[in-house]
mmCIF file of C-alpha atoms and ligand atoms in Angstrom:
data_model
loop_
_atom_site.group_PDB
_atom_site.id
_atom_site.type_symbol
_atom_site.label_atom_id
_atom_site.label_comp_id
_atom_site.label_asym_id
_atom_site.label_seq_id
_atom_site.Cartn_x
_atom_site.Cartn_y
_atom_site.Cartn_z
ATOM 1 C CA MET A 568 122.311 77.693 112.745
ATOM 2 C CA ALA A 569 125.648 78.553 111.151
ATOM 3 C CA LYS A 570 127.068 75.954 108.773
ATOM 4 C CA THR A 571 130.365 74.359 109.788
ATOM 5 C CA ALA A 572 133.182 74.117 107.243
ATOM 6 C CA LEU A 573 136.235 71.974 107.897
ATOM 7 C CA ILE A 574 139.396 72.953 106.018
ATOM 8 C CA THR A 575 142.667 71.068 105.645
ATOM 9 C CA GLY A 576 145.573 73.249 104.549
ATOM 10 C CA ILE A 577 143.999 76.286 106.222
ATOM 11 C CA THR A 578 147.366 78.008 106.733
ATOM 12 C CA GLY A 579 148.163 77.950 103.010
ATOM 13 C CA GLN A 580 147.284 80.625 100.497
ATOM 14 C CA ASP A 581 143.943 79.109 99.505
ATOM 15 C CA GLY A 582 143.076 78.292 103.117
ATOM 16 C CA TYR A 583 143.355 81.975 103.934
ATOM 17 C CA TYR A 584 141.156 83.205 101.079
ATOM 18 C CA LEU A 585 138.604 80.439 101.538
ATOM 19 C CA SER A 586 138.358 81.065 105.305
ATOM 20 C CA ARG A 587 137.851 84.754 104.657
ATOM 21 C CA LEU A 588 135.072 84.027 102.171
ATOM 22 C CA LEU A 589 133.313 81.512 104.429
ATOM 23 C CA LEU A 590 133.558 83.776 107.506
ATOM 24 C CA GLU A 591 131.970 86.582 105.471
ATOM 25 C CA LYS A 592 129.166 84.171 104.635
ATOM 26 C CA GLY A 593 128.606 83.427 108.326
ATOM 27 C CA TYR A 594 130.177 79.963 108.479
ATOM 28 C CA ARG A 595 131.845 78.462 111.514
ATOM 29 C CA VAL A 596 135.291 77.661 110.102
ATOM 30 C CA VAL A 597 137.439 74.913 111.612
ATOM 31 C CA GLY A 598 140.988 74.238 110.408
ATOM 32 C CA LEU A 599 142.701 70.881 110.841
ATOM 33 C CA VAL A 600 146.345 71.658 111.604
ATOM 34 C CA PRO A 601 149.153 69.257 112.611
ATOM 35 C CA PRO A 602 150.145 69.764 116.274
ATOM 36 C CA ASN A 603 153.721 70.654 115.289
ATOM 37 C CA ARG A 604 152.531 73.369 112.899
ATOM 38 C CA GLN A 605 150.616 75.574 115.319
ATOM 39 C CA ASN A 606 153.091 78.407 114.743
ATOM 40 C CA SER A 607 152.017 78.561 111.081
ATOM 41 C CA LEU A 608 148.700 79.988 112.310
ATOM 42 C CA THR A 609 150.294 83.444 112.229
ATOM 43 C CA LYS A 610 149.898 83.160 108.442
ATOM 44 C CA LEU A 611 146.161 83.589 108.955
ATOM 45 C CA GLY A 612 146.773 87.128 110.260
ATOM 46 C CA ALA A 613 143.615 88.709 111.683
ATOM 47 C CA LEU A 614 141.591 85.627 110.683
ATOM 48 C CA ALA A 615 143.454 83.514 113.268
ATOM 49 C CA ASN A 616 141.068 84.772 115.976
ATOM 50 C CA GLN A 617 137.978 84.034 113.927
ATOM 51 C CA VAL A 618 138.615 80.407 112.957
ATOM 52 C CA GLU A 619 138.769 77.395 115.253
ATOM 53 C CA ILE A 620 141.746 75.099 115.122
ATOM 54 C CA TYR A 621 141.627 71.363 115.644
ATOM 55 C CA ALA A 622 145.094 69.870 116.105
ATOM 56 C CA LEU A 623 145.735 66.486 114.482
ATOM 57 C CA GLN A 624 148.020 64.715 112.053
ATOM 58 C CA LEU A 625 146.268 64.316 108.708
ATOM 59 C CA THR A 626 147.909 60.886 108.381
ATOM 60 C CA ASP A 627 146.149 59.679 111.583
ATOM 61 C CA SER A 628 142.938 57.920 110.442
ATOM 62 C CA GLU A 629 141.486 57.502 113.916
ATOM 63 C CA ALA A 630 141.996 61.131 114.862
ATOM 64 C CA LEU A 631 140.434 62.251 111.567
ATOM 65 C CA THR A 632 137.408 59.999 112.035
ATOM 66 C CA GLU A 633 136.948 61.355 115.555
ATOM 67 C CA ALA A 634 137.243 64.969 114.360
ATOM 68 C CA VAL A 635 134.623 64.456 111.647
ATOM 69 C CA LYS A 636 132.269 62.728 114.124
ATOM 70 C CA GLN A 637 132.651 65.479 116.691
ATOM 71 C CA LEU A 638 132.487 68.480 114.377
ATOM 72 C CA GLN A 639 129.783 67.141 112.008
ATOM 73 C CA PRO A 640 130.847 69.523 109.235
ATOM 74 C CA ASN A 641 128.368 70.562 106.542
ATOM 75 C CA GLU A 642 131.268 71.053 104.156
ATOM 76 C CA ILE A 643 134.862 69.799 103.972
ATOM 77 C CA TYR A 644 137.492 71.488 101.820
ATOM 78 C CA ASN A 645 140.542 69.260 101.403
ATOM 79 C CA LEU A 646 143.288 71.686 100.411
ATOM 80 C CA ALA A 647 146.319 70.259 102.240
ATOM 81 C CA ALA A 648 149.243 69.438 99.934
ATOM 82 C CA PRO A 649 152.889 70.259 99.440
ATOM 83 C CA SER A 650 152.050 72.698 96.648
ATOM 84 C CA PHE A 651 155.519 73.451 95.258
ATOM 85 C CA VAL A 652 155.674 70.730 92.634
ATOM 86 C CA PRO A 653 159.465 70.182 92.292
ATOM 87 C CA ASP A 654 159.597 69.280 96.026
ATOM 88 C CA SER A 655 157.459 66.175 95.432
ATOM 89 C CA TRP A 656 160.459 64.369 93.876
ATOM 90 C CA ASN A 657 162.237 64.458 97.247
ATOM 91 C CA ASP A 658 159.735 62.160 98.940
ATOM 92 C CA PRO A 659 157.102 60.751 96.556
ATOM 93 C CA LEU A 660 155.662 58.362 99.161
ATOM 94 C CA ALA A 661 155.126 61.108 101.721
ATOM 95 C CA THR A 662 153.430 63.170 98.998
ATOM 96 C CA LEU A 663 151.129 60.245 98.195
ATOM 97 C CA ASP A 664 150.297 59.660 101.850
ATOM 98 C CA LEU A 665 149.463 63.290 102.481
ATOM 99 C CA VAL A 666 147.614 64.031 99.244
ATOM 100 C CA THR A 667 145.825 60.766 98.420
ATOM 101 C CA GLY A 668 145.736 59.445 101.976
ATOM 102 C CA THR A 669 144.041 62.526 103.420
ATOM 103 C CA ALA A 670 141.328 62.531 100.759
ATOM 104 C CA THR A 671 140.662 58.823 101.295
ATOM 105 C CA ARG A 672 140.652 59.095 105.096
ATOM 106 C CA LEU A 673 138.304 62.088 105.088
ATOM 107 C CA LEU A 674 135.837 60.511 102.654
ATOM 108 C CA THR A 675 135.857 57.267 104.643
ATOM 109 C CA ALA A 676 135.278 59.207 107.864
ATOM 110 C CA VAL A 677 132.280 61.018 106.350
ATOM 111 C CA ARG A 678 130.824 57.731 105.142
ATOM 112 C CA HIS A 679 131.309 55.922 108.453
ATOM 113 C CA ALA A 680 129.790 58.820 110.383
ATOM 114 C CA GLY A 681 126.735 58.642 108.096
ATOM 115 C CA LEU A 682 126.873 62.400 107.479
ATOM 116 C CA GLN A 683 125.544 64.402 104.517
ATOM 117 C CA THR A 684 128.791 66.395 104.407
ATOM 118 C CA ARG A 685 129.642 67.990 101.065
ATOM 119 C CA PHE A 686 133.264 67.359 100.112
ATOM 120 C CA TYR A 687 135.613 69.455 97.984
ATOM 121 C CA GLN A 688 138.841 67.946 96.663
ATOM 122 C CA ALA A 689 141.550 70.367 95.507
ATOM 123 C CA SER A 690 142.577 68.877 92.180
ATOM 124 C CA SER A 691 145.194 70.505 89.996
ATOM 125 C CA SER A 692 145.893 71.307 86.349
ATOM 126 C CA GLU A 693 149.191 69.482 86.978
ATOM 127 C CA MET A 694 147.110 66.291 86.564
ATOM 128 C CA PHE A 695 146.806 67.080 82.837
ATOM 129 C CA GLY A 696 150.609 67.137 82.696
ATOM 130 C CA ASP A 697 151.975 66.257 79.295
ATOM 131 C CA VAL A 698 148.953 67.496 77.378
ATOM 132 C CA ASP A 699 148.305 66.878 73.708
ATOM 133 C CA ARG A 700 145.828 69.752 73.337
ATOM 134 C CA SER A 701 145.111 73.266 74.549
ATOM 135 C CA PRO A 702 142.928 74.468 76.210
ATOM 136 C CA GLN A 703 141.922 71.664 78.578
ATOM 137 C CA ASP A 704 138.445 70.944 79.870
ATOM 138 C CA GLU A 705 136.769 68.305 82.054
ATOM 139 C CA ASN A 706 137.095 65.693 79.284
ATOM 140 C CA THR A 707 140.814 66.131 78.572
ATOM 141 C CA PRO A 708 142.833 62.966 79.370
ATOM 142 C CA PHE A 709 145.212 63.104 82.329
ATOM 143 C CA ARG A 710 148.944 62.429 81.830
ATOM 144 C CA PRO A 711 150.667 63.434 85.089
ATOM 145 C CA LYS A 712 154.388 64.101 84.884
ATOM 146 C CA ASN A 713 155.535 64.155 88.516
ATOM 147 C CA PRO A 714 154.778 62.545 91.919
ATOM 148 C CA TYR A 715 152.677 65.519 93.038
ATOM 149 C CA ALA A 716 150.451 65.301 89.963
ATOM 150 C CA ALA A 717 150.162 61.503 90.226
ATOM 151 C CA ALA A 718 149.127 61.763 93.882
ATOM 152 C CA LYS A 719 146.573 64.470 93.073
ATOM 153 C CA LEU A 720 145.167 62.306 90.291
ATOM 154 C CA HIS A 721 144.862 59.321 92.612
ATOM 155 C CA ALA A 722 143.014 61.502 95.141
ATOM 156 C CA HIS A 723 140.774 62.780 92.349
ATOM 157 C CA TRP A 724 139.787 59.271 91.256
ATOM 158 C CA THR A 725 139.315 58.154 94.864
ATOM 159 C CA MET A 726 136.825 60.975 95.275
ATOM 160 C CA VAL A 727 134.997 59.989 92.067
ATOM 161 C CA HIS A 728 134.871 56.311 93.107
ATOM 162 C CA GLN A 729 133.517 57.095 96.580
ATOM 163 C CA ARG A 730 130.873 59.336 95.067
ATOM 164 C CA GLU A 731 129.790 56.744 92.523
ATOM 165 C CA ARG A 732 129.810 53.795 94.904
ATOM 166 C CA TYR A 733 128.425 55.418 98.047
ATOM 167 C CA GLY A 734 126.508 58.420 96.713
ATOM 168 C CA LEU A 735 128.594 60.986 98.598
ATOM 169 C CA PHE A 736 128.333 64.641 97.578
ATOM 170 C CA ALA A 737 131.962 64.950 96.502
ATOM 171 C CA CYS A 738 133.355 67.426 93.949
ATOM 172 C CA SER A 739 136.687 68.482 92.647
ATOM 173 C CA GLY A 740 138.032 71.675 91.169
ATOM 174 C CA ILE A 741 140.867 71.235 88.691
ATOM 175 C CA LEU A 742 142.566 74.523 89.434
ATOM 176 C CA TYR A 743 145.154 76.256 87.294
ATOM 177 C CA ASN A 744 147.892 78.433 88.835
ATOM 178 C CA HIS A 745 146.357 80.889 91.252
ATOM 179 C CA GLU A 746 148.388 83.557 92.908
ATOM 180 C CA SER A 747 148.152 86.348 95.450
ATOM 181 C CA PRO A 748 150.300 88.393 97.833
ATOM 182 C CA ARG A 749 150.231 85.248 100.005
ATOM 183 C CA ARG A 750 151.880 83.009 97.420
ATOM 184 C CA PRO A 751 155.191 81.616 98.734
ATOM 185 C CA ALA A 752 158.308 83.275 97.304
ATOM 186 C CA ASN A 753 159.490 80.179 95.389
ATOM 187 C CA PHE A 754 156.653 80.574 92.863
ATOM 188 C CA VAL A 755 157.530 82.693 89.880
ATOM 189 C CA THR A 756 154.803 85.334 90.367
ATOM 190 C CA ARG A 757 155.833 86.115 93.912
ATOM 191 C CA LYS A 758 159.539 85.928 93.108
ATOM 192 C CA VAL A 759 158.928 88.612 90.488
ATOM 193 C CA SER A 760 156.665 90.808 92.633
ATOM 194 C CA ILE A 761 159.215 90.807 95.472
ATOM 195 C CA ALA A 762 162.024 91.621 93.019
ATOM 196 C CA ALA A 763 160.131 94.497 91.368
ATOM 197 C CA ALA A 764 159.386 95.994 94.793
ATOM 198 C CA SER A 765 162.908 95.589 96.138
ATOM 199 C CA ILE A 766 164.553 96.963 92.984
ATOM 200 C CA LYS A 767 162.207 99.952 93.158
ATOM 201 C CA LEU A 768 163.316 100.582 96.748
ATOM 202 C CA GLY A 769 166.989 100.208 95.768
ATOM 203 C CA LEU A 770 167.424 97.079 97.910
ATOM 204 C CA THR A 771 168.522 94.859 94.981
ATOM 205 C CA GLN A 772 169.661 95.519 91.426
ATOM 206 C CA VAL A 773 169.234 92.270 89.487
ATOM 207 C CA LEU A 774 166.569 89.616 88.969
ATOM 208 C CA GLU A 775 167.749 86.197 87.731
ATOM 209 C CA MET A 776 165.074 84.281 85.899
ATOM 210 C CA GLY A 777 164.545 80.913 84.217
ATOM 211 C CA ASN A 778 162.596 80.468 80.972
ATOM 212 C CA LEU A 779 160.980 83.778 80.015
ATOM 213 C CA ASP A 780 158.942 82.085 77.270
ATOM 214 C CA ALA A 781 157.195 79.645 79.640
ATOM 215 C CA LYS A 782 153.469 80.322 79.743
ATOM 216 C CA ARG A 783 150.824 79.773 82.384
ATOM 217 C CA ASP A 784 147.146 80.438 83.063
ATOM 218 C CA TRP A 785 147.585 82.667 86.143
ATOM 219 C CA GLY A 786 144.483 83.607 88.128
ATOM 220 C CA TYR A 787 143.811 85.253 91.470
ATOM 221 C CA ALA A 788 143.456 82.886 94.433
ATOM 222 C CA GLY A 789 140.594 84.980 95.848
ATOM 223 C CA ASP A 790 138.570 84.324 92.668
ATOM 224 C CA HIS A 791 139.386 80.623 92.500
ATOM 225 C CA VAL A 792 138.266 79.853 96.091
ATOM 226 C CA GLU A 793 134.866 81.343 95.235
ATOM 227 C CA ALA A 794 134.534 78.558 92.642
ATOM 228 C CA MET A 795 135.242 75.928 95.333
ATOM 229 C CA TRP A 796 132.375 77.239 97.450
ATOM 230 C CA ARG A 797 130.017 77.425 94.465
ATOM 231 C CA MET A 798 130.717 73.765 93.609
ATOM 232 C CA LEU A 799 129.475 72.701 97.023
ATOM 233 C CA GLN A 800 126.288 74.785 96.667
ATOM 234 C CA ALA A 801 125.347 73.209 93.310
ATOM 235 C CA ASP A 802 122.539 70.681 92.884
ATOM 236 C CA GLU A 803 124.882 67.929 91.689
ATOM 237 C CA PRO A 804 128.474 67.067 92.666
ATOM 238 C CA GLU A 805 130.736 67.337 89.614
ATOM 239 C CA GLU A 806 134.250 68.157 88.423
ATOM 240 C CA TYR A 807 135.125 71.608 87.144
ATOM 241 C CA VAL A 808 138.129 73.098 85.392
ATOM 242 C CA ILE A 809 138.887 76.463 87.036
ATOM 243 C CA GLY A 810 141.210 78.971 85.398
ATOM 244 C CA THR A 811 141.134 82.262 83.551
ATOM 245 C CA GLY A 812 141.379 80.733 80.074
ATOM 246 C CA GLN A 813 144.177 83.201 79.268
ATOM 247 C CA LEU A 814 147.836 82.405 78.753
ATOM 248 C CA HIS A 815 150.603 84.822 79.669
ATOM 249 C CA SER A 816 154.357 84.322 79.358
ATOM 250 C CA VAL A 817 156.862 84.814 82.166
ATOM 251 C CA ARG A 818 158.181 87.726 80.064
ATOM 252 C CA GLU A 819 154.737 89.393 80.187
ATOM 253 C CA LEU A 820 154.588 88.691 83.900
ATOM 254 C CA VAL A 821 157.918 90.418 84.525
ATOM 255 C CA ALA A 822 156.969 93.369 82.296
ATOM 256 C CA ALA A 823 153.608 93.845 84.055
ATOM 257 C CA ALA A 824 155.176 93.647 87.530
ATOM 258 C CA PHE A 825 157.901 96.188 86.717
ATOM 259 C CA ASP A 826 155.261 98.413 85.101
ATOM 260 C CA CYS A 827 153.550 98.657 88.486
ATOM 261 C CA VAL A 828 156.622 100.442 89.882
ATOM 262 C CA GLY A 829 157.387 102.414 86.706
ATOM 263 C CA LEU A 830 160.567 100.504 85.794
ATOM 264 C CA ASP A 831 161.785 99.019 82.487
ATOM 265 C CA TRP A 832 162.326 95.325 83.296
ATOM 266 C CA THR A 833 164.886 94.771 80.506
ATOM 267 C CA ARG A 834 167.447 96.776 82.525
ATOM 268 C CA TYR A 835 167.298 94.444 85.526
ATOM 269 C CA VAL A 836 166.478 90.912 84.378
ATOM 270 C CA THR A 837 169.052 88.282 83.404
ATOM 271 C CA VAL A 838 168.462 84.648 82.457
ATOM 272 C CA ASN A 839 170.223 82.038 84.576
ATOM 273 C CA PRO A 840 170.467 78.736 82.633
ATOM 274 C CA ASN A 841 170.385 76.793 85.931
ATOM 275 C CA LEU A 842 166.799 77.950 86.419
ATOM 276 C CA LEU A 843 165.593 76.717 83.029
ATOM 277 C CA ARG A 844 163.038 73.899 82.924
ATOM 278 C CA PRO A 845 162.117 72.020 79.747
ATOM 279 C CA ASP A 846 159.392 73.863 77.855
ATOM 280 C CA GLU A 847 156.054 72.319 76.869
ATOM 281 C CA HIS A 848 154.693 71.824 73.364
ATOM 282 C CA PHE A 849 151.133 72.434 74.484
ATOM 283 C CA HIS A 850 150.359 74.811 77.277
ATOM 284 C CA LEU A 851 148.287 74.291 80.376
ATOM 285 C CA VAL A 852 145.388 76.672 79.884
ATOM 286 C CA ALA A 853 141.841 76.233 81.110
ATOM 287 C CA ASP A 854 138.601 76.133 79.218
ATOM 288 C CA PRO A 855 136.442 77.204 82.186
ATOM 289 C CA SER A 856 133.172 77.330 80.232
ATOM 290 C CA LYS A 857 131.488 74.580 82.285
ATOM 291 C CA ALA A 858 132.083 76.555 85.509
ATOM 292 C CA LYS A 859 130.674 79.657 83.861
ATOM 293 C CA ARG A 860 127.629 77.824 82.533
ATOM 294 C CA GLN A 861 126.784 75.732 85.583
ATOM 295 C CA LEU A 862 128.183 77.724 88.516
ATOM 296 C CA ASN A 863 127.939 81.206 87.044
ATOM 297 C CA TRP A 864 131.612 81.568 88.021
ATOM 298 C CA GLU A 865 134.015 83.923 86.299
ATOM 299 C CA PRO A 866 137.353 85.374 87.412
ATOM 300 C CA LYS A 867 137.033 89.040 88.406
ATOM 301 C CA VAL A 868 140.670 90.089 88.860
ATOM 302 C CA SER A 869 142.690 90.583 85.648
ATOM 303 C CA PHE A 870 146.333 89.580 85.153
ATOM 304 C CA GLU A 871 147.466 93.210 85.512
ATOM 305 C CA GLN A 872 145.313 93.775 88.601
ATOM 306 C CA LEU A 873 146.703 90.599 90.178
ATOM 307 C CA LEU A 874 150.288 91.777 89.695
ATOM 308 C CA GLU A 875 149.420 95.212 91.012
ATOM 309 C CA LYS A 876 147.992 93.661 94.197
ATOM 310 C CA MET A 877 151.146 91.574 94.626
ATOM 311 C CA VAL A 878 153.705 94.273 93.910
ATOM 312 C CA LEU A 879 151.973 96.906 96.068
ATOM 313 C CA LYS A 880 151.754 94.481 98.968
ATOM 314 C CA ASP A 881 155.444 93.593 98.631
ATOM 315 C CA LEU A 882 156.389 97.272 98.527
ATOM 316 C CA GLN A 883 154.417 97.789 101.729
ATOM 317 C CA ARG A 884 156.005 94.755 103.393
ATOM 318 C CA LEU A 885 159.527 95.822 102.506
ATOM 319 C CA GLN A 886 158.855 99.342 103.751
ATOM 320 C CA THR A 887 157.213 98.357 107.036
ATOM 321 C CA GLY A 888 158.963 95.048 107.737
ATOM 322 C CA SER A 889 155.579 93.309 108.142
ATOM 323 C CA GLN A 890 155.299 89.732 106.947
ATOM 324 C CA TYR A 891 151.598 89.319 106.119
HETATM 325 P P1 GDP B 2395 154.331 75.880 88.412
HETATM 326 O O1 GDP B 2395 153.306 76.170 87.387
HETATM 327 O O2 GDP B 2395 153.812 75.038 89.535
HETATM 328 O O3 GDP B 2395 155.594 75.327 87.800
HETATM 329 O O4 GDP B 2395 154.673 77.305 89.075
HETATM 330 P P2 GDP B 2395 155.991 78.209 89.122
HETATM 331 O O5 GDP B 2395 155.523 79.529 89.621
HETATM 332 O O6 GDP B 2395 157.082 77.564 89.891
HETATM 333 O O7 GDP B 2395 156.539 78.302 87.616
HETATM 334 C C1 GDP B 2395 155.811 78.811 86.536
HETATM 335 C C2 GDP B 2395 156.663 78.845 85.266
HETATM 336 O O8 GDP B 2395 157.611 79.901 85.340
HETATM 337 C C3 GDP B 2395 157.485 77.577 84.967
HETATM 338 O O9 GDP B 2395 157.275 77.221 83.622
HETATM 339 C C4 GDP B 2395 158.935 77.995 85.115
HETATM 340 O O10 GDP B 2395 159.803 77.353 84.184
HETATM 341 C C5 GDP B 2395 158.845 79.472 84.785
HETATM 342 N N1 GDP B 2395 159.938 80.230 85.408
HETATM 343 C C6 GDP B 2395 160.806 81.041 84.745
HETATM 344 N N2 GDP B 2395 161.675 81.575 85.610
HETATM 345 C C7 GDP B 2395 161.381 81.087 86.841
HETATM 346 C C8 GDP B 2395 161.961 81.278 88.123
HETATM 347 O O11 GDP B 2395 162.925 82.013 88.293
HETATM 348 N N3 GDP B 2395 161.366 80.612 89.181
HETATM 349 C C9 GDP B 2395 160.259 79.793 89.011
HETATM 350 N N4 GDP B 2395 159.702 79.183 90.073
HETATM 351 N N5 GDP B 2395 159.720 79.600 87.780
HETATM 352 C C10 GDP B 2395 160.263 80.229 86.711
#
């Protein structure tokens, strides 16, 4: 019989790539989506007809318990979160309720239903925050710097506690930035890929950027979701740092994106001081060697290939008017 996977945050970037992977593997995929967000299902494109949708509020404990009892999932992937970090300052309590609350409610539901469900918690490199060393691995101390990171860290520890106390098969992936043509336009990678495509087509002339020296460990979302699945197939539930292990600057990002359309970025890019954020002393960059050793996981798509995917897709979108 096909395995059932339950996914929160299915309409987000990672939800899309994970659903695609699990459908290819023959899973029955069920997404938990708030009733007022049904229109976001269009983001799943052609996959929308292949996944099942269960409408509920993730903050509703009873509804979640009922869903878990009814669906008896073999695997749960808890991806739901307001992923654009600066937004978490607007309503820290709502962030906590969604991020930490959902993890706690789902784990409690699994335990009360007496199921052997394997649980994946989407942790984030943001939890490392104000780091005092680079690269980071599973033993690096956490020093979160914003409400999003603090909520993610609380969810992470909740998962560890439930595993240790009740023996649940619960894992977490501490994921570094992961991007794709489905990344929302407020993230720097997508902002740049859209700009390179629209400048190429003569639709805009200038790209205003923040700190060009900021550096990130940017991977491809399609590679990173493969790591999530591998964690739940392992013999033991553990934490894993998932990233490429390579740092690139925003400057390199812009150069690579404009390269894809044969343009010299220096002619189009200006720095807007309002977009600057304070720079870090140590950079967030993964040491993914545990994932390689234990899960045989490695990223397949390079930085340049990632930007090529993004820019080509944005060119196509701008030319055809299609959204996804
Ligand atoms: P984050 O890692 O969650 O902060 O992801 P972002 O994609 O928002 O930002 C990545 C880095 O790019 C940050 O260090 C920003 O300071 C830097 N950056 C430079 N210019 C921009 C910009 O115009 N927009 C955004 N979002 N980030 C920028």
